[in-house]
Amino acid sequence: MRKIPVYTHPAAGWPALIASTRKLMDYSAFLRGSLSVLSSNQPKGGFDCPGCAWPDHKSHKALDVCETGIKVIASEAMSTRADAQFFAKHTVKELQGWSGYELEHIGRLSEPLYYDAAQDHYIPISWQDAYARIAKQLQKLDSPDEALFYTSGRITNEPAFMFQLFVRCFGTNNLPDCSNMCHEPTSVMLGKQLGIGKATVVLEDFEQAKLIIMFGQNPATNHPRMLEMLAHAHKQGCRILSVNPMREQGLKAFRNPQKPSHMVAGKSDAVVDDVIQIQIGGDAALLTGMAKWLTKNNKMNTDFIEQHTSGLEALDTWLRQQSWADVERGCGISKEEIINLARLVADSPATICTWGMGITQHVQGDDNVAMITNLLLLMGMIGIDGAGASPVRGHSNVQGDRTMGIHERPKQSLLDSLERVFERPMPQEDGLDVIAGAKAMIDGKIKAFVSMGGNYAVAAPDSSAIQQALTNNQLNIFVATKLNETMLYPGVDNLILPCVGRTERLITAKGEQFATIEDSMCQIVATQGRLDPISNTLKSEAQIIADIATQLFGAESSIPWQAMAEDFNVTRDYIAQAIEGFEDFNQRIRAADRGFHLYHPARHRQWNTESGKAQFEVPKYPITYVASQMTERTAKFAADSKQKIDINSDINNAQNNSTSNSQNNTQASEQAVWQLTSVRSHDQFNTMIFGFQDRYRQTDRRDVLFMHPDEMSRLGWQKGDTVMVSRQDSKDQQRTLGPLILTEMDIAANAVATYYPECNDLIDLDTHAPDSKIPAYKSLTVVLQRVSADTRLADSA
Ligand SMILES: Nc1nc2c(c(=O)[nH]1)N[C@H]1C(S)=C(S)[C@@H](COP(=O)(O)OP(=O)(O)OC[C@H]3O[C@@H](n4cnc5c(=O)[nH]c(N)nc54)[C@H](O)[C@@H]3O)O[C@H]1N2
Ligand SMILES: Nc1nc2c(c(=O)[nH]1)N[C@H]1C(S)=C(S)[C@@H](COP(=O)(O)OP(=O)(O)OC[C@H]3O[C@@H](n4cnc5c(=O)[nH]c(N)nc54)[C@H](O)[C@@H]3O)O[C@H]1N2
Ligand SMILES: [Mo]
């Protein structure tokens, strides 16, 4: 057994907070960023960190921030600018060749830009001319449904409400958002099973939990502020388990930035007791095994089930049909270990299940969420203190944007109340989500793309095809803070409209404004920027929406767009009338330090479901789905490679240190079929690449393929070798990524991982879950082919 290099220091701590951030920025930006960090997540007059959606701690300690937060803030606070001079120097064709890292470091967008096709440059344009071009193109469309309006989860509630209203007044529900690629299975399945697609827990529940199971989540990197809560729970005797194909090193120990003893004396707290190293895509199988044992041994909470649930019979019948052999094959965990886990659940009076992208981003993503919810329902773990469902959202306001109505499949009640409040008809037909929108654009059915933040083409599957499709559009509009790859594929009219960021002051004719967000646990909090905007040419997102609406609908429109943009109290008064749960919004947001919690019926055991009860759901896919894909692909691969030259065996033959050639040949062709997942590094926020370091995973480059060293040995491969990754997509087209450098990682057998978003061309627009349509970013069956053995890299460690 070879030893895997591991990160031995605790997560977080000063080195993490300062050193890695300092590198990102020039000194003035560092100061600007650091000053603003001090006012993030504070009760009054601070801003909500634009990093993740984890809630603020109620005690509002002096520095409720983390490494990720600092990086995201620093990225926005950068004093360098992507201004007219910059764009005069570089053609768009040239910029297409720049990496995400290079584009991120150009700096902030600081003036409105228009794409001049004759010169292939973005050139400055006045706001007024920009609006005139936008209105002209939007009016030219044959139908409002030819436009697609994308939202990323950074935008705050007030502009989000205005945006969905604008889009619906324009006449379409084409409102895809980043949620379609993120927690959509959560929203769909929790909605179906509990009547509301949101977390049933609040932060305080973590203080009372006795068992926390984290499925497919890497908080050390992605929600570092969650570590404090976990370490605290752990100290109180709560058991914490991580279900993950990777043994994520950042979860071992935590150095708390709030504790002097940690920061000065180098102490740390433990976080996780155990890792269940599951096969990629194996979660539904594992949960099936647990549920099988719990039902068979009558460990369920029968009172709760009788009083509050429906559908157990169907689930129970299905559970009996699942064999233990399939359960084990589906998740790669032994029956014995699964039963141990089920026992812990049976014995725990208060269990929280948390989950992230490792659960949702699969063809069986909806099943995974359904099985977590089933487990909680079996044990009656919804609606009591210290227990519940805790999906952990990504973008800081992705949940709030949905609450505000950014949804391509709006509820009838939302449309009805918008009609009542604004006295006009709203479009009734469902719109397009991220996947359907991308396909429609590729098919030429979409002619205008409007983006409220985000990096649509790169975050979505089949990035190159979407970029190509953008060049056929009549109009592309990007309301954004930073330049990215989606903006570099211009159609006829292309406009980049730079906006004020979350960290910056928003002063209008009506004075300084604050906005609001909703965190991952339904808490509505105020956010107010502290820095001076990077340029006085910037406009707020709300103002840009109002200006476009005014240009398009005329100044005498019955909706006071300009008043809403200038005075967010006006917008909030409309939200109070139109959105359930926001009554007296302006008073309530001012009354309490930490904002207010939106009423959550399932927390009170009120089930707004079809049956009026909490609903057990039977999974749609076989629990061996991923394992079977592997077997099928392996068989096909073995058959194919009989005819073709077997690259792997050729390489093995050529390799001096390969031992028994004949044995290696067969192994190489069999073992070259793998399950690929994609993860985030420490030095990125989604498609914004801040740097190349991923400290906890011990790598300083992004073109890597993580694999277990034992598996490398099995193939006769070594770390540092370069490999090509290829995949047969659902239309049988070959997609290829690489070369990637083999890198050692404690990851399950048959599993490999690489970084998102560089891998997104491997994924096609048809490999997704059936209901939620979430792309299967986390489980792709791939073939690996070694292209060269790089001994230089292998030896240098
Ligand atoms: N620093 C930083 N913070 C971020 C972001 C960022 O990019 N950088 N992005 C934000 C956003 S939008 C989001 S949605 C969140 C995402 O936060 P997470 O959900 O933590 O995101 P990922 O890194 O994509 O993957 C999570 C974990 O899933 C595991 N995994 C992969 N496949 C499987 C599987 O089949 N089963 C199980 N059980 N686990 C699996 C991976 O090993 C990884 O540890 O983070 C937010 N915060
Ligand atoms: N393979 C793979 N693909 C994935 C994932 C994965 O795990 N694996 N994860 C998916 C997930 S969970 C998500 S959420 C999506 C992310 O998809 P997106 O939300 O579309 O992507 P981001 O990279 O967060 O968007 C960054 C851009 O937003 C703009 N921006 C930043 N701040 C602001 C602001 O305050 N206002 C405005 N208007 N614009 C701003 C900047 O221009 C910046 O370049 O990616 C998805 N894609
Ligand atoms: Mo996300």
CSV table of C-alpha atoms in Angstrom, one decimal, residues 17 66 206 301-302 379 421 466-467 597 601 686 699 740 752 775 787:
chain,number,residue,atom,x,y,z
A,17,LEU,CA,-7.3,33.6,5.8
A,66,CYS,CA,-13.7,32.6,5.9
A,206,PHE,CA,-26.9,22.1,14.9
A,301,ASN,CA,-41.0,6.1,14.4
A,302,THR,CA,-44.4,4.5,13.8
A,379,MET,CA,-37.3,8.3,11.8
A,421,VAL,CA,-50.8,43.4,-7.4
A,466,ILE,CA,-23.5,27.2,-26.2
A,467,GLN,CA,-20.7,29.6,-26.9
A,597,HIS,CA,-37.1,33.7,9.5
A,601,PRO,CA,-44.7,24.9,7.3
A,686,ASN,CA,-17.5,28.5,-9.5
A,699,THR,CA,-2.1,20.3,-5.6
A,740,LEU,CA,-4.7,15.7,-17.4
A,752,VAL,CA,-11.7,9.7,-10.5
A,775,PRO,CA,-27.0,17.8,-15.4
A,787,VAL,CA,-0.7,9.2,-23.3
